[in-house]
PDB file of N, CA and C in Angstrom:
ATOM      1  N   MET A  37      30.680  23.519  57.325  1.00  0.00           N
ATOM      2  CA  MET A  37      30.896  23.801  56.484  1.00  0.00           C
ATOM      3  C   MET A  37      30.437  25.457  56.387  1.00  0.00           C
ATOM      4  N   SER A  38      31.305  26.610  55.996  1.00  0.00           N
ATOM      5  CA  SER A  38      30.436  27.764  56.702  1.00  0.00           C
ATOM      6  C   SER A  38      29.848  28.221  55.216  1.00  0.00           C
ATOM      7  N   ASN A  39      29.660  28.196  54.461  1.00  0.00           N
ATOM      8  CA  ASN A  39      29.002  28.548  53.926  1.00  0.00           C
ATOM      9  C   ASN A  39      28.481  27.979  52.225  1.00  0.00           C
ATOM     10  N   PRO A  40      28.179  26.408  52.161  1.00  0.00           N
ATOM     11  CA  PRO A  40      28.014  25.767  51.117  1.00  0.00           C
ATOM     12  C   PRO A  40      27.078  26.297  50.084  1.00  0.00           C
ATOM     13  N   LEU A  41      27.435  25.986  49.206  1.00  0.00           N
ATOM     14  CA  LEU A  41      26.556  26.711  48.026  1.00  0.00           C
ATOM     15  C   LEU A  41      26.659  25.651  46.650  1.00  0.00           C
ATOM     16  N   THR A  42      24.484  25.888  45.901  1.00  0.00           N
ATOM     17  CA  THR A  42      24.885  24.914  44.878  1.00  0.00           C
ATOM     18  C   THR A  42      25.194  25.826  43.694  1.00  0.00           C
ATOM     19  N   LEU A  43      25.339  25.550  42.271  1.00  0.00           N
ATOM     20  CA  LEU A  43      25.403  25.956  41.557  1.00  0.00           C
ATOM     21  C   LEU A  43      24.309  24.942  40.306  1.00  0.00           C
ATOM     22  N   VAL A  44      23.697  25.747  39.384  1.00  0.00           N
ATOM     23  CA  VAL A  44      22.204  24.962  39.184  1.00  0.00           C
ATOM     24  C   VAL A  44      23.122  25.215  37.318  1.00  0.00           C
ATOM     25  N   VAL A  45      23.566  24.516  36.225  1.00  0.00           N
ATOM     26  CA  VAL A  45      23.761  25.132  34.809  1.00  0.00           C
ATOM     27  C   VAL A  45      22.791  24.275  34.292  1.00  0.00           C
ATOM     28  N   PHE A  46      22.436  25.158  33.378  1.00  0.00           N
ATOM     29  CA  PHE A  46      21.699  24.556  32.030  1.00  0.00           C
ATOM     30  C   PHE A  46      22.752  25.274  30.711  1.00  0.00           C
ATOM     31  N   SER A  47      22.801  24.328  29.554  1.00  0.00           N
ATOM     32  CA  SER A  47      22.939  24.610  28.475  1.00  0.00           C
ATOM     33  C   SER A  47      22.595  23.713  27.456  1.00  0.00           C
ATOM     34  N   ARG A  48      22.683  24.771  26.339  1.00  0.00           N
ATOM     35  CA  ARG A  48      21.600  23.716  24.875  1.00  0.00           C
ATOM     36  C   ARG A  48      22.523  23.907  23.725  1.00  0.00           C
ATOM     37  N   ALA A  49      22.437  22.721  23.626  1.00  0.00           N
ATOM     38  CA  ALA A  49      23.693  22.500  22.240  1.00  0.00           C
ATOM     39  C   ALA A  49      22.962  22.806  20.535  1.00  0.00           C
ATOM     40  N   LYS A  50      23.770  23.697  20.175  1.00  0.00           N
ATOM     41  CA  LYS A  50      23.626  23.534  18.779  1.00  0.00           C
ATOM     42  C   LYS A  50      22.997  22.328  18.684  1.00  0.00           C
ATOM     43  N   PRO A  51      22.142  22.379  16.776  1.00  0.00           N
ATOM     44  CA  PRO A  51      21.694  20.584  16.306  1.00  0.00           C
ATOM     45  C   PRO A  51      22.456  20.306  16.039  1.00  0.00           C
ATOM     46  N   GLY A  52      22.951  19.093  15.693  1.00  0.00           N
ATOM     47  CA  GLY A  52      24.164  18.750  15.436  1.00  0.00           C
ATOM     48  C   GLY A  52      25.089  18.427  16.460  1.00  0.00           C
ATOM     49  N   MET A  53      25.544  19.101  17.787  1.00  0.00           N
ATOM     50  CA  MET A  53      26.231  19.505  18.997  1.00  0.00           C
ATOM     51  C   MET A  53      26.242  18.447  19.754  1.00  0.00           C
ATOM     52  N   GLU A  54      24.888  18.137  19.878  1.00  0.00           N
ATOM     53  CA  GLU A  54      24.207  17.718  21.376  1.00  0.00           C
ATOM     54  C   GLU A  54      25.319  16.810  22.273  1.00  0.00           C
ATOM     55  N   GLU A  55      25.985  15.364  21.250  1.00  0.00           N
ATOM     56  CA  GLU A  55      27.056  14.490  21.283  1.00  0.00           C
ATOM     57  C   GLU A  55      28.647  15.398  22.160  1.00  0.00           C
ATOM     58  N   GLU A  56      28.896  16.348  21.226  1.00  0.00           N
ATOM     59  CA  GLU A  56      29.833  16.646  21.410  1.00  0.00           C
ATOM     60  C   GLU A  56      30.119  18.017  22.552  1.00  0.00           C
ATOM     61  N   LEU A  57      28.504  18.595  22.870  1.00  0.00           N
ATOM     62  CA  LEU A  57      28.989  19.566  24.209  1.00  0.00           C
ATOM     63  C   LEU A  57      28.919  18.346  25.575  1.00  0.00           C
ATOM     64  N   GLY A  58      27.950  16.879  25.087  1.00  0.00           N
ATOM     65  CA  GLY A  58      28.611  16.189  26.282  1.00  0.00           C
ATOM     66  C   GLY A  58      29.816  15.977  26.495  1.00  0.00           C
ATOM     67  N   LYS A  59      30.046  15.545  25.645  1.00  0.00           N
ATOM     68  CA  LYS A  59      32.298  15.004  25.283  1.00  0.00           C
ATOM     69  C   LYS A  59      32.613  16.165  25.922  1.00  0.00           C
ATOM     70  N   ARG A  60      32.103  17.159  25.667  1.00  0.00           N
ATOM     71  CA  ARG A  60      32.905  18.375  26.682  1.00  0.00           C
ATOM     72  C   ARG A  60      32.898  19.384  27.883  1.00  0.00           C
ATOM     73  N   LEU A  61      31.501  18.414  28.284  1.00  0.00           N
ATOM     74  CA  LEU A  61      30.758  19.264  29.649  1.00  0.00           C
ATOM     75  C   LEU A  61      31.160  17.666  30.429  1.00  0.00           C
ATOM     76  N   LEU A  62      30.929  16.567  29.834  1.00  0.00           N
ATOM     77  CA  LEU A  62      31.694  14.785  30.665  1.00  0.00           C
ATOM     78  C   LEU A  62      32.983  14.778  30.861  1.00  0.00           C
ATOM     79  N   ALA A  63      34.270  15.830  30.686  1.00  0.00           N
ATOM     80  CA  ALA A  63      35.132  16.052  30.542  1.00  0.00           C
ATOM     81  C   ALA A  63      35.637  17.289  31.654  1.00  0.00           C
ATOM     82  N   LEU A  64      34.529  17.700  32.458  1.00  0.00           N
ATOM     83  CA  LEU A  64      34.878  19.392  33.082  1.00  0.00           C
ATOM     84  C   LEU A  64      34.806  17.867  34.354  1.00  0.00           C
ATOM     85  N   VAL A  65      34.230  16.866  34.474  1.00  0.00           N
ATOM     86  CA  VAL A  65      33.406  16.353  35.912  1.00  0.00           C
ATOM     87  C   VAL A  65      34.625  15.977  37.274  1.00  0.00           C
ATOM     88  N   GLU A  66      35.642  15.379  36.744  1.00  0.00           N
ATOM     89  CA  GLU A  66      36.207  15.025  36.776  1.00  0.00           C
ATOM     90  C   GLU A  66      38.200  15.973  37.339  1.00  0.00           C
ATOM     91  N   PRO A  67      37.940  16.363  37.252  1.00  0.00           N
ATOM     92  CA  PRO A  67      38.973  17.674  37.616  1.00  0.00           C
ATOM     93  C   PRO A  67      37.981  18.321  38.735  1.00  0.00           C
ATOM     94  N   SER A  68      37.335  18.583  38.270  1.00  0.00           N
ATOM     95  CA  SER A  68      36.508  19.604  39.082  1.00  0.00           C
ATOM     96  C   SER A  68      36.103  18.842  39.930  1.00  0.00           C
ATOM     97  N   ARG A  69      35.497  18.072  40.017  1.00  0.00           N
ATOM     98  CA  ARG A  69      35.631  17.016  41.111  1.00  0.00           C
ATOM     99  C   ARG A  69      37.085  16.709  42.217  1.00  0.00           C
ATOM    100  N   ALA A  70      38.106  16.948  41.597  1.00  0.00           N
ATOM    101  CA  ALA A  70      39.338  16.822  42.197  1.00  0.00           C
ATOM    102  C   ALA A  70      39.787  18.245  43.540  1.00  0.00           C
ATOM    103  N   GLU A  71      39.337  19.019  42.851  1.00  0.00           N
ATOM    104  CA  GLU A  71      39.313  20.228  43.571  1.00  0.00           C
ATOM    105  C   GLU A  71      38.899  20.129  44.947  1.00  0.00           C
ATOM    106  N   GLU A  72      39.602  20.878  45.513  1.00  0.00           N
ATOM    107  CA  GLU A  72      39.669  21.345  46.920  1.00  0.00           C
ATOM    108  C   GLU A  72      38.168  21.671  48.108  1.00  0.00           C
ATOM    109  N   GLY A  73      37.559  22.491  46.562  1.00  0.00           N
ATOM    110  CA  GLY A  73      36.491  23.634  47.805  1.00  0.00           C
ATOM    111  C   GLY A  73      35.325  22.509  46.846  1.00  0.00           C
ATOM    112  N   CYS A  74      35.285  21.437  46.018  1.00  0.00           N
ATOM    113  CA  CYS A  74      34.148  20.856  45.143  1.00  0.00           C
ATOM    114  C   CYS A  74      33.777  20.038  46.289  1.00  0.00           C
ATOM    115  N   ILE A  75      31.898  19.721  47.197  1.00  0.00           N
ATOM    116  CA  ILE A  75      31.441  18.980  47.460  1.00  0.00           C
ATOM    117  C   ILE A  75      31.207  18.021  46.952  1.00  0.00           C
ATOM    118  N   SER A  76      30.429  18.221  45.250  1.00  0.00           N
ATOM    119  CA  SER A  76      29.299  17.243  44.465  1.00  0.00           C
ATOM    120  C   SER A  76      30.022  17.953  43.330  1.00  0.00           C
ATOM    121  N   TYR A  77      29.900  17.460  41.970  1.00  0.00           N
ATOM    122  CA  TYR A  77      29.827  17.851  40.612  1.00  0.00           C
ATOM    123  C   TYR A  77      29.856  16.248  39.678  1.00  0.00           C
ATOM    124  N   ASP A  78      27.935  17.085  39.587  1.00  0.00           N
ATOM    125  CA  ASP A  78      27.308  16.098  38.674  1.00  0.00           C
ATOM    126  C   ASP A  78      26.630  17.027  37.517  1.00  0.00           C
ATOM    127  N   MET A  79      26.915  15.360  36.110  1.00  0.00           N
ATOM    128  CA  MET A  79      26.002  16.135  35.582  1.00  0.00           C
ATOM    129  C   MET A  79      25.093  15.557  34.197  1.00  0.00           C
ATOM    130  N   HIS A  80      24.333  16.462  33.965  1.00  0.00           N
ATOM    131  CA  HIS A  80      23.012  15.399  33.762  1.00  0.00           C
ATOM    132  C   HIS A  80      22.721  15.902  32.111  1.00  0.00           C
ATOM    133  N   GLN A  81      21.829  14.847  31.548  1.00  0.00           N
ATOM    134  CA  GLN A  81      21.016  15.005  30.130  1.00  0.00           C
ATOM    135  C   GLN A  81      19.617  14.707  30.294  1.00  0.00           C
ATOM    136  N   SER A  82      19.048  16.129  29.866  1.00  0.00           N
ATOM    137  CA  SER A  82      17.566  15.967  29.881  1.00  0.00           C
ATOM    138  C   SER A  82      17.133  14.733  29.148  1.00  0.00           C
ATOM    139  N   LYS A  83      16.105  13.898  29.607  1.00  0.00           N
ATOM    140  CA  LYS A  83      15.206  12.527  28.717  1.00  0.00           C
ATOM    141  C   LYS A  83      14.682  13.422  27.393  1.00  0.00           C
ATOM    142  N   ASP A  84      13.914  14.662  27.804  1.00  0.00           N
ATOM    143  CA  ASP A  84      12.811  15.018  27.126  1.00  0.00           C
ATOM    144  C   ASP A  84      13.768  15.779  25.929  1.00  0.00           C
ATOM    145  N   ASP A  85      14.678  15.890  26.155  1.00  0.00           N
ATOM    146  CA  ASP A  85      15.245  17.307  24.783  1.00  0.00           C
ATOM    147  C   ASP A  85      16.817  16.930  24.856  1.00  0.00           C
ATOM    148  N   PRO A  86      17.541  16.053  24.469  1.00  0.00           N
ATOM    149  CA  PRO A  86      19.081  15.706  24.044  1.00  0.00           C
ATOM    150  C   PRO A  86      19.466  17.150  24.099  1.00  0.00           C
ATOM    151  N   ALA A  87      19.704  18.038  23.461  1.00  0.00           N
ATOM    152  CA  ALA A  87      20.201  19.148  23.401  1.00  0.00           C
ATOM    153  C   ALA A  87      20.464  19.663  25.251  1.00  0.00           C
ATOM    154  N   VAL A  88      19.885  19.779  25.921  1.00  0.00           N
ATOM    155  CA  VAL A  88      19.744  19.656  27.533  1.00  0.00           C
ATOM    156  C   VAL A  88      20.480  19.416  28.045  1.00  0.00           C
ATOM    157  N   TRP A  89      21.775  20.371  28.279  1.00  0.00           N
ATOM    158  CA  TRP A  89      22.582  19.788  29.816  1.00  0.00           C
ATOM    159  C   TRP A  89      22.156  20.560  30.913  1.00  0.00           C
ATOM    160  N   MET A  90      22.361  19.779  32.124  1.00  0.00           N
ATOM    161  CA  MET A  90      22.445  20.201  33.408  1.00  0.00           C
ATOM    162  C   MET A  90      24.050  20.084  33.983  1.00  0.00           C
ATOM    163  N   ALA A  91      24.099  21.377  34.939  1.00  0.00           N
ATOM    164  CA  ALA A  91      25.408  20.481  36.141  1.00  0.00           C
ATOM    165  C   ALA A  91      25.127  21.085  36.828  1.00  0.00           C
ATOM    166  N   TYR A  92      24.582  19.550  38.173  1.00  0.00           N
ATOM    167  CA  TYR A  92      24.565  20.196  39.350  1.00  0.00           C
ATOM    168  C   TYR A  92      26.141  20.165  40.071  1.00  0.00           C
ATOM    169  N   GLU A  93      26.059  21.333  40.611  1.00  0.00           N
ATOM    170  CA  GLU A  93      27.316  20.971  41.922  1.00  0.00           C
ATOM    171  C   GLU A  93      27.637  22.080  43.417  1.00  0.00           C
ATOM    172  N   ASN A  94      27.907  21.234  44.121  1.00  0.00           N
ATOM    173  CA  ASN A  94      27.815  22.049  45.366  1.00  0.00           C
ATOM    174  C   ASN A  94      29.035  22.119  45.685  1.00  0.00           C
ATOM    175  N   TRP A  95      29.596  23.441  46.679  1.00  0.00           N
ATOM    176  CA  TRP A  95      30.355  24.092  46.937  1.00  0.00           C
ATOM    177  C   TRP A  95      30.448  24.309  48.098  1.00  0.00           C
ATOM    178  N   ARG A  96      31.565  24.408  49.020  1.00  0.00           N
ATOM    179  CA  ARG A  96      32.444  25.118  50.151  1.00  0.00           C
ATOM    180  C   ARG A  96      31.685  26.396  50.290  1.00  0.00           C
ATOM    181  N   SER A  97      32.362  26.870  49.351  1.00  0.00           N
ATOM    182  CA  SER A  97      32.201  28.482  49.543  1.00  0.00           C
ATOM    183  C   SER A  97      32.131  29.303  48.426  1.00  0.00           C
ATOM    184  N   GLU A  98      31.667  30.562  48.229  1.00  0.00           N
ATOM    185  CA  GLU A  98      31.516  31.651  46.850  1.00  0.00           C
ATOM    186  C   GLU A  98      33.213  31.721  46.384  1.00  0.00           C
ATOM    187  N   GLU A  99      34.290  31.307  47.730  1.00  0.00           N
ATOM    188  CA  GLU A  99      35.642  31.558  46.962  1.00  0.00           C
ATOM    189  C   GLU A  99      35.858  30.603  46.507  1.00  0.00           C
ATOM    190  N   ASP A 100      35.609  28.726  47.297  1.00  0.00           N
ATOM    191  CA  ASP A 100      36.160  27.829  46.062  1.00  0.00           C
ATOM    192  C   ASP A 100      35.488  28.128  45.038  1.00  0.00           C
ATOM    193  N   LEU A 101      34.378  28.688  44.227  1.00  0.00           N
ATOM    194  CA  LEU A 101      33.621  28.367  43.199  1.00  0.00           C
ATOM    195  C   LEU A 101      34.289  29.945  42.293  1.00  0.00           C
ATOM    196  N   ALA A 102      34.792  31.098  42.595  1.00  0.00           N
ATOM    197  CA  ALA A 102      35.848  31.536  42.359  1.00  0.00           C
ATOM    198  C   ALA A 102      36.514  31.129  41.702  1.00  0.00           C
ATOM    199  N   LEU A 103      37.486  29.948  42.484  1.00  0.00           N
ATOM    200  CA  LEU A 103      39.214  29.720  42.023  1.00  0.00           C
ATOM    201  C   LEU A 103      38.299  28.643  41.174  1.00  0.00           C
ATOM    202  N   HIS A 104      37.230  28.003  40.928  1.00  0.00           N
ATOM    203  CA  HIS A 104      37.266  26.720  40.150  1.00  0.00           C
ATOM    204  C   HIS A 104      37.309  27.376  38.545  1.00  0.00           C
ATOM    205  N   PHE A 105      36.750  28.858  38.793  1.00  0.00           N
ATOM    206  CA  PHE A 105      36.132  29.392  37.296  1.00  0.00           C
ATOM    207  C   PHE A 105      37.122  29.993  36.759  1.00  0.00           C
ATOM    208  N   GLU A 106      38.349  29.171  37.837  1.00  0.00           N
ATOM    209  CA  GLU A 106      39.656  29.990  37.247  1.00  0.00           C
ATOM    210  C   GLU A 106      40.232  29.331  36.562  1.00  0.00           C
ATOM    211  N   GLN A 107      40.037  27.501  37.181  1.00  0.00           N
ATOM    212  CA  GLN A 107      41.051  26.478  35.613  1.00  0.00           C
ATOM    213  C   GLN A 107      40.876  26.745  34.836  1.00  0.00           C
ATOM    214  N   PRO A 108      42.153  25.969  34.599  1.00  0.00           N
ATOM    215  CA  PRO A 108      42.462  26.057  32.718  1.00  0.00           C
ATOM    216  C   PRO A 108      41.367  25.268  31.926  1.00  0.00           C
ATOM    217  N   TYR A 109      40.882  24.218  32.828  1.00  0.00           N
ATOM    218  CA  TYR A 109      39.661  23.204  32.128  1.00  0.00           C
ATOM    219  C   TYR A 109      39.049  23.761  31.903  1.00  0.00           C
ATOM    220  N   LEU A 110      38.057  24.880  32.648  1.00  0.00           N
ATOM    221  CA  LEU A 110      36.969  25.281  32.133  1.00  0.00           C
ATOM    222  C   LEU A 110      36.913  27.042  31.986  1.00  0.00           C
ATOM    223  N   ARG A 111      38.551  27.460  31.514  1.00  0.00           N
ATOM    224  CA  ARG A 111      38.438  28.685  31.236  1.00  0.00           C
ATOM    225  C   ARG A 111      38.835  27.861  28.942  1.00  0.00           C
ATOM    226  N   ALA A 112      39.213  26.998  29.129  1.00  0.00           N
ATOM    227  CA  ALA A 112      39.088  26.318  27.445  1.00  0.00           C
ATOM    228  C   ALA A 112      37.654  26.457  27.303  1.00  0.00           C
ATOM    229  N   PHE A 113      36.873  25.928  28.138  1.00  0.00           N
ATOM    230  CA  PHE A 113      35.524  25.315  27.671  1.00  0.00           C
ATOM    231  C   PHE A 113      34.881  27.236  27.597  1.00  0.00           C
ATOM    232  N   ALA A 114      34.858  27.665  28.572  1.00  0.00           N
ATOM    233  CA  ALA A 114      34.032  28.542  28.082  1.00  0.00           C
ATOM    234  C   ALA A 114      34.791  29.447  26.989  1.00  0.00           C
ATOM    235  N   ASP A 115      36.299  29.721  26.380  1.00  0.00           N
ATOM    236  CA  ASP A 115      36.418  30.001  25.113  1.00  0.00           C
ATOM    237  C   ASP A 115      35.731  29.531  23.737  1.00  0.00           C
ATOM    238  N   SER A 116      36.197  27.781  24.231  1.00  0.00           N
ATOM    239  CA  SER A 116      34.930  27.369  22.943  1.00  0.00           C
ATOM    240  C   SER A 116      33.799  27.380  22.967  1.00  0.00           C
ATOM    241  N   LYS A 117      32.810  27.974  23.699  1.00  0.00           N
ATOM    242  CA  LYS A 117      31.835  27.296  23.908  1.00  0.00           C
ATOM    243  C   LYS A 117      30.725  27.621  22.846  1.00  0.00           C
ATOM    244  N   ASP A 118      31.139  28.566  22.492  1.00  0.00           N
ATOM    245  CA  ASP A 118      29.939  29.421  21.371  1.00  0.00           C
ATOM    246  C   ASP A 118      29.740  28.261  19.989  1.00  0.00           C
ATOM    247  N   GLU A 119      31.356  27.658  20.120  1.00  0.00           N
ATOM    248  CA  GLU A 119      31.437  26.663  18.965  1.00  0.00           C
ATOM    249  C   GLU A 119      30.426  25.761  19.224  1.00  0.00           C
ATOM    250  N   ILE A 120      29.924  25.627  19.696  1.00  0.00           N
ATOM    251  CA  ILE A 120      29.005  24.429  20.404  1.00  0.00           C
ATOM    252  C   ILE A 120      27.308  24.613  20.929  1.00  0.00           C
ATOM    253  N   LEU A 121      27.183  25.863  21.380  1.00  0.00           N
ATOM    254  CA  LEU A 121      26.225  26.045  22.676  1.00  0.00           C
ATOM    255  C   LEU A 121      25.286  27.114  21.756  1.00  0.00           C
ATOM    256  N   ALA A 122      23.750  26.468  21.327  1.00  0.00           N
ATOM    257  CA  ALA A 122      22.822  27.263  21.229  1.00  0.00           C
ATOM    258  C   ALA A 122      22.381  28.910  21.917  1.00  0.00           C
ATOM    259  N   GLU A 123      22.474  28.815  23.271  1.00  0.00           N
ATOM    260  CA  GLU A 123      22.264  30.553  23.046  1.00  0.00           C
ATOM    261  C   GLU A 123      23.691  30.255  24.813  1.00  0.00           C
ATOM    262  N   PRO A 124      23.346  31.290  25.675  1.00  0.00           N
ATOM    263  CA  PRO A 124      24.082  31.041  26.483  1.00  0.00           C
ATOM    264  C   PRO A 124      24.258  30.202  27.804  1.00  0.00           C
ATOM    265  N   LEU A 125      24.593  29.624  28.580  1.00  0.00           N
ATOM    266  CA  LEU A 125      24.536  29.462  29.892  1.00  0.00           C
ATOM    267  C   LEU A 125      23.770  29.951  30.482  1.00  0.00           C
ATOM    268  N   ASP A 126      23.028  29.226  31.268  1.00  0.00           N
ATOM    269  CA  ASP A 126      21.863  29.657  32.343  1.00  0.00           C
ATOM    270  C   ASP A 126      22.671  28.985  33.607  1.00  0.00           C
ATOM    271  N   VAL A 127      23.305  30.030  34.624  1.00  0.00           N
ATOM    272  CA  VAL A 127      23.761  29.856  35.739  1.00  0.00           C
ATOM    273  C   VAL A 127      22.838  30.011  36.374  1.00  0.00           C
ATOM    274  N   ARG A 128      22.627  29.605  37.700  1.00  0.00           N
ATOM    275  CA  ARG A 128      22.303  29.972  39.142  1.00  0.00           C
ATOM    276  C   ARG A 128      22.677  29.496  40.112  1.00  0.00           C
ATOM    277  N   LYS A 129      22.424  30.423  41.156  1.00  0.00           N
ATOM    278  CA  LYS A 129      23.069  29.943  42.402  1.00  0.00           C
ATOM    279  C   LYS A 129      21.712  29.806  43.471  1.00  0.00           C
ATOM    280  N   PHE A 130      22.004  28.601  44.700  1.00  0.00           N
ATOM    281  CA  PHE A 130      21.416  28.529  45.188  1.00  0.00           C
ATOM    282  C   PHE A 130      21.578  28.355  46.669  1.00  0.00           C
ATOM    283  N   SER A 131      22.126  28.818  47.650  1.00  0.00           N
ATOM    284  CA  SER A 131      22.027  28.842  49.088  1.00  0.00           C
ATOM    285  C   SER A 131      21.344  27.312  49.797  1.00  0.00           C
ATOM    286  N   LEU A 132      22.447  26.705  50.410  1.00  0.00           N
ATOM    287  CA  LEU A 132      21.283  25.583  51.652  1.00  0.00           C
ATOM    288  C   LEU A 132      20.944  26.214  51.928  1.00  0.00           C
ATOM    289  N   LYS A 133      19.974  25.767  52.604  1.00  0.00           N
ATOM    290  CA  LYS A 133      19.065  25.784  53.723  1.00  0.00           C
ATOM    291  C   LYS A 133      17.906  24.670  54.474  1.00  0.00           C
ATOM    292  N   SER A 134      18.466  23.837  54.168  1.00  0.00           N
ATOM    293  CA  SER A 134      18.330  22.340  55.090  1.00  0.00           C
ATOM    294  C   SER A 134      19.405  21.192  54.752  1.00  0.00           C
TER     295      SER A 134
END
């Protein structure tokens, strides 16, 4: 692997939209995992606050992640996210060190 990176994305649902957010996020898992540059792609829901979801993703490279952001299913999620998110997505990138 050239320069793998990890993406951790936190999202918070508007009150009453927890289930809908989960449904939309879980719908991204399979197509994302099928992308050539995807090493792993997992979705988590907070045990303390069901409104909070976290995506934990590993990608082969920045280029693969950029291609991921261009996928139609991800663009569709981005276009409708304001309907269900209480606040902007918290996106954090990490580089693999071990």
